[in-house]
Short mmCIF file of C-alpha atoms and ligand atoms in Angstrom, two decimals:
data_model
loop_
_atom_site.label_atom_id
_atom_site.label_comp_id
_atom_site.label_asym_id
_atom_site.label_seq_id
_atom_site.Cartn_x
_atom_site.Cartn_y
_atom_site.Cartn_z
CA MET A 1 -6.73 140.48 -105.10
CA HIS A 2 -7.70 142.60 -108.11
CA TYR A 3 -9.83 144.60 -105.66
CA LEU A 4 -6.89 144.97 -103.27
CA GLY A 5 -4.70 146.12 -106.17
CA SER A 6 -6.91 149.16 -106.71
CA MET A 7 -6.65 150.26 -103.04
CA THR A 8 -4.21 152.70 -101.44
CA ASP A 9 -1.66 151.23 -99.00
CA HIS A 10 -3.58 152.74 -96.09
CA SER A 11 -6.93 151.20 -97.12
CA LYS A 12 -5.24 147.87 -97.85
CA LYS A 13 -3.82 147.81 -94.33
CA TYR A 14 -7.21 148.76 -92.87
CA PHE A 15 -9.01 146.13 -94.97
CA LEU A 16 -6.58 143.34 -94.05
CA ASN A 17 -6.74 144.31 -90.35
CA TYR A 18 -10.52 144.21 -90.56
CA LEU A 19 -10.45 140.76 -92.19
CA SER A 20 -8.02 139.40 -89.64
CA GLY A 21 -10.10 140.73 -86.71
CA TYR A 22 -13.24 139.20 -88.20
CA TRP A 23 -11.41 135.92 -88.81
CA ASN A 24 -10.14 135.77 -85.22
CA ASP A 25 -13.66 136.35 -83.91
CA LEU A 26 -15.02 133.52 -86.06
CA ILE A 27 -12.25 131.19 -84.96
CA SER A 28 -12.93 131.96 -81.33
CA LEU A 29 -16.64 131.20 -81.75
CA TRP A 30 -16.06 127.94 -83.63
CA TYR A 31 -13.23 126.75 -81.43
CA PRO A 32 -13.73 127.85 -77.83
CA ASN A 33 -10.81 125.56 -76.96
CA LEU A 34 -8.49 128.21 -78.36
CA CYS A 35 -7.09 131.01 -76.20
CA ALA A 36 -9.59 133.92 -76.37
CA SER A 37 -6.65 136.32 -76.57
CA CYS A 38 -3.92 134.79 -78.76
CA ASN A 39 -5.73 131.82 -80.41
CA ARG A 40 -3.21 129.20 -79.26
CA ASN A 41 -4.62 125.78 -78.42
CA LEU A 42 -5.69 125.50 -74.81
CA VAL A 43 -4.10 122.51 -73.09
CA GLY A 44 -4.50 120.75 -69.74
CA ASN A 45 -6.49 122.79 -67.23
CA GLU A 46 -6.33 126.02 -69.22
CA GLN A 47 -9.67 127.82 -69.43
CA ILE A 48 -10.59 130.74 -71.72
CA ILE A 49 -7.00 131.95 -72.10
CA CYS A 50 -3.65 130.17 -72.23
CA THR A 51 -1.11 130.13 -69.38
CA HIS A 52 1.03 132.67 -71.24
CA CYS A 53 -1.83 135.18 -71.58
CA LYS A 54 -3.03 134.48 -68.04
CA ALA A 55 0.40 135.42 -66.70
CA ALA A 56 0.13 138.66 -68.71
CA LEU A 57 -3.36 139.61 -67.42
CA PRO A 58 -3.15 143.24 -66.27
CA LEU A 59 -4.50 142.63 -62.73
CA THR A 60 -4.98 145.80 -60.68
CA SER A 61 -5.06 144.18 -57.19
CA PHE A 62 -7.15 147.23 -56.23
CA HIS A 63 -9.14 145.16 -53.72
CA LYS A 64 -6.01 145.26 -51.51
CA ILE A 65 -5.45 149.01 -51.96
CA PRO A 66 -7.77 151.42 -50.10
CA GLY A 67 -7.68 154.75 -51.94
CA ASN A 68 -7.07 153.07 -55.32
CA ALA A 69 -7.76 154.75 -58.67
CA VAL A 70 -11.31 153.37 -58.96
CA GLU A 71 -12.20 154.70 -55.51
CA LYS A 72 -10.84 158.12 -56.47
CA VAL A 73 -13.38 158.22 -59.33
CA PHE A 74 -16.16 158.33 -56.72
CA TRP A 75 -14.54 160.58 -54.13
CA GLY A 76 -16.67 163.63 -53.41
CA LYS A 77 -19.55 162.22 -55.45
CA ILE A 78 -21.21 159.47 -53.47
CA ASN A 79 -20.89 157.47 -50.24
CA PHE A 80 -19.44 154.00 -50.59
CA GLU A 81 -17.28 151.57 -48.64
CA ARG A 82 -14.73 150.24 -51.14
CA ALA A 83 -14.36 149.97 -54.92
CA SER A 84 -12.28 147.68 -57.08
CA ALA A 85 -11.78 146.42 -60.64
CA LEU A 86 -10.15 143.14 -61.64
CA LEU A 87 -8.22 144.31 -64.72
CA TYR A 88 -6.82 147.41 -66.35
CA PHE A 89 -8.48 148.05 -69.70
CA ASN A 90 -5.76 148.80 -72.22
CA LYS A 91 -6.64 149.37 -75.85
CA LYS A 92 -5.66 146.39 -78.01
CA GLY A 93 -4.63 144.44 -74.90
CA ILE A 94 -5.93 141.17 -73.46
CA THR A 95 -8.71 142.88 -71.48
CA GLN A 96 -10.12 144.52 -74.58
CA GLN A 97 -10.12 141.16 -76.41
CA LEU A 98 -11.96 139.48 -73.54
CA ILE A 99 -14.54 142.23 -73.04
CA HIS A 100 -15.15 142.53 -76.79
CA LYS A 101 -15.82 138.80 -77.13
CA LEU A 102 -17.96 138.82 -74.00
CA LYS A 103 -20.13 141.74 -75.12
CA TYR A 104 -20.38 141.37 -78.85
CA LYS A 105 -19.40 137.82 -79.83
CA GLY A 106 -21.64 135.69 -77.67
CA ARG A 107 -18.80 134.39 -75.47
CA THR A 108 -20.89 134.16 -72.31
CA ASP A 109 -18.35 131.72 -70.84
CA ILE A 110 -15.83 134.57 -70.61
CA GLY A 111 -18.18 136.52 -68.31
CA GLU A 112 -18.63 133.68 -65.84
CA TRP A 113 -14.90 132.95 -65.87
CA LEU A 114 -14.05 136.61 -65.18
CA GLY A 115 -16.66 136.58 -62.40
CA ARG A 116 -14.99 133.56 -60.79
CA LEU A 117 -11.60 135.32 -60.97
CA ILE A 118 -13.12 138.34 -59.21
CA GLY A 119 -14.72 136.05 -56.64
CA HIS A 120 -11.41 134.35 -55.84
CA GLU A 121 -9.74 137.75 -55.37
CA LEU A 122 -12.46 138.98 -53.03
CA ILE A 123 -12.68 135.90 -50.81
CA GLY A 124 -11.48 136.99 -47.38
CA THR A 125 -11.28 140.67 -48.41
CA TYR A 126 -13.56 142.77 -46.23
CA PRO A 127 -15.98 144.43 -46.69
CA PHE A 128 -16.42 142.96 -50.19
CA CYS A 129 -16.75 139.33 -49.12
CA ASP A 130 -19.49 139.75 -46.53
CA ALA A 131 -22.03 141.56 -48.72
CA ASN A 132 -25.66 140.46 -48.46
CA TYR A 133 -26.45 140.85 -52.16
CA ILE A 134 -24.64 141.03 -55.48
CA VAL A 135 -26.44 143.53 -57.73
CA PRO A 136 -25.63 143.74 -61.45
CA VAL A 137 -26.01 147.04 -63.34
CA PRO A 138 -29.01 146.18 -65.52
CA LEU A 139 -29.26 146.71 -69.27
CA HIS A 140 -32.26 148.51 -70.70
CA HIS A 141 -34.80 145.81 -71.65
CA SER A 142 -34.52 146.68 -75.36
CA LYS A 143 -30.76 146.14 -75.28
CA LEU A 144 -31.18 142.93 -73.30
CA ARG A 145 -33.55 141.72 -75.99
CA SER A 146 -31.16 142.52 -78.85
CA ARG A 147 -28.02 141.13 -77.14
CA GLY A 148 -29.79 138.18 -75.55
CA TYR A 149 -27.88 138.46 -72.26
CA ASN A 150 -26.48 141.00 -69.83
CA GLN A 151 -22.70 140.56 -69.71
CA THR A 152 -22.66 141.96 -66.15
CA ASP A 153 -25.14 139.27 -65.06
CA LEU A 154 -22.60 136.70 -66.18
CA LEU A 155 -19.85 138.30 -64.08
CA CYS A 156 -22.25 138.15 -61.14
CA ASN A 157 -22.95 134.43 -61.74
CA GLY A 158 -19.24 133.65 -61.44
CA MET A 159 -18.83 135.87 -58.37
CA ALA A 160 -21.88 134.35 -56.65
CA GLU A 161 -20.62 130.83 -57.29
CA VAL A 162 -17.30 131.54 -55.57
CA LEU A 163 -18.41 133.95 -52.83
CA GLN A 164 -21.71 132.18 -52.07
CA ILE A 165 -23.58 135.49 -51.98
CA PRO A 166 -27.06 135.69 -53.57
CA ILE A 167 -27.66 137.82 -56.67
CA GLU A 168 -30.52 140.32 -56.59
CA ARG A 169 -31.43 140.99 -60.24
CA ARG A 170 -34.87 142.56 -59.83
CA LEU A 171 -33.81 145.43 -57.58
CA LEU A 172 -32.65 147.88 -60.23
CA ARG A 173 -34.37 148.71 -63.48
CA ARG A 174 -32.83 150.77 -66.27
CA VAL A 175 -35.30 153.19 -67.82
CA ARG A 176 -35.14 155.87 -70.47
CA LYS A 177 -35.88 159.41 -69.31
CA ASN A 178 -39.34 159.42 -70.85
CA GLU A 179 -40.31 156.17 -69.09
CA THR A 180 -39.24 157.12 -65.61
CA GLN A 181 -41.45 157.94 -62.66
CA THR A 182 -38.48 159.24 -60.69
CA HIS A 183 -38.79 162.65 -59.07
CA LYS A 184 -37.96 165.58 -61.30
CA SER A 185 -35.01 166.85 -59.28
CA ARG A 186 -33.22 163.57 -59.94
CA LEU A 187 -33.98 164.01 -63.65
CA GLU A 188 -32.39 167.43 -63.48
CA ARG A 189 -29.32 166.01 -61.83
CA TRP A 190 -28.94 163.37 -64.54
CA ARG A 191 -29.88 165.53 -67.49
CA ASN A 192 -26.63 164.57 -69.21
CA VAL A 193 -27.47 160.88 -69.39
CA ASP A 194 -30.24 159.31 -71.46
CA GLU A 195 -30.91 156.47 -69.08
CA LEU A 196 -31.70 156.32 -65.39
CA PHE A 197 -32.22 153.65 -62.79
CA GLU A 198 -35.19 152.87 -60.59
CA CYS A 199 -35.05 150.74 -57.47
CA HIS A 200 -37.81 148.30 -56.55
CA PRO A 201 -37.06 147.21 -52.96
CA ASN A 202 -38.41 143.73 -53.61
CA GLY A 203 -39.18 142.88 -50.01
CA ILE A 204 -35.70 143.68 -48.66
CA THR A 205 -36.18 145.60 -45.44
CA GLU A 206 -32.91 145.47 -43.50
CA ASN A 207 -29.95 147.81 -44.11
CA PRO A 208 -28.19 145.71 -46.72
CA ARG A 209 -24.58 145.68 -47.85
CA PHE A 210 -24.50 145.59 -51.65
CA LEU A 211 -21.80 144.57 -54.12
CA LEU A 212 -22.79 146.69 -57.11
CA VAL A 213 -21.22 145.22 -60.25
CA ASP A 214 -20.51 146.57 -63.74
CA ASP A 215 -18.41 145.15 -66.59
CA VAL A 216 -16.24 148.20 -67.32
CA ILE A 217 -15.90 151.45 -65.37
CA THR A 218 -14.88 154.64 -67.15
CA THR A 219 -16.40 157.82 -65.68
CA GLY A 220 -18.30 156.01 -62.92
CA ALA A 221 -21.53 157.81 -63.88
CA THR A 222 -23.51 154.59 -64.37
CA LEU A 223 -22.51 153.09 -61.03
CA GLU A 224 -23.11 156.41 -59.30
CA ALA A 225 -26.64 156.58 -60.77
CA CYS A 226 -27.31 153.00 -59.62
CA ALA A 227 -26.02 153.74 -56.12
CA LEU A 228 -28.27 156.82 -55.86
CA ALA A 229 -31.27 154.71 -56.82
CA LEU A 230 -30.32 152.12 -54.15
CA TYR A 231 -29.88 154.81 -51.47
CA ASP A 232 -33.34 156.18 -52.37
CA SER A 233 -34.89 152.89 -51.26
CA PHE A 234 -32.27 151.92 -48.66
CA PRO A 235 -30.89 155.05 -46.96
CA GLY A 236 -28.91 152.84 -44.55
CA ALA A 237 -27.37 150.65 -47.26
CA ARG A 238 -23.63 150.11 -47.54
CA ILE A 239 -22.37 149.94 -51.11
CA ASN A 240 -19.20 148.49 -52.62
CA PHE A 241 -18.42 148.82 -56.33
CA VAL A 242 -16.84 145.94 -58.27
CA CYS A 243 -15.97 145.97 -61.97
CA GLY A 244 -14.43 143.64 -64.49
CA ALA A 245 -12.14 146.31 -65.89
CA PHE A 246 -11.03 149.88 -65.23
CA ALA A 247 -10.60 152.05 -68.32
CA HIS A 248 -8.30 154.80 -67.09
CA TYR A 249 -7.11 157.83 -69.00
ZN1 LIG B 301 -3.05 133.12 -75.14
#
């Protein structure tokens, strides 16, 4: 408290906010039976978040809306069938809490739970539900090593469980510019990004329908780069984009 006494009001507020955020993260790791958003005790059949927070989830329902905001991100850039995201990403909202814990706090259970929610939304929604393969946007292997898991893989696990569609994890590989064997013109096209994707067809020969999955979509550049890599190997492929959250501006 002596330390706090020597701080300005602004730094005190920042410091206390920092402590409380850190504390909440620790609580959530020690007690996964607390709501991952508001830290209330989970009761009955509640999973990950409490009934109150679940009712407040900012669902987009984009899977029911052709021409939705996620699809507009890709218009004029790349061919695709449909695109959707489960949640709106609002700063300091429930989605941010969930994604933060999923990506940086080891809460792998949140990823599979979100994936199951996506799966339940997409059941019976064509063309999403009759894809041949679910394909996660891969992490670069160095990031996979440091994080220990790919959060998008976890979303895919949950989706695959509900939709009963196989996951194809070895198809796409994320490479840094200096590692890639991709043709130079593609390098030129993607000169603004540090990482690129390579597709290894992996024995798939038909014209597949892919569900290409990422955790959060912002500019769409990552998914677009993945789709281009897929089209390189499968010119007749049909691609649908599915994300956990849509960060709109
Ligand atoms: Zn809650």
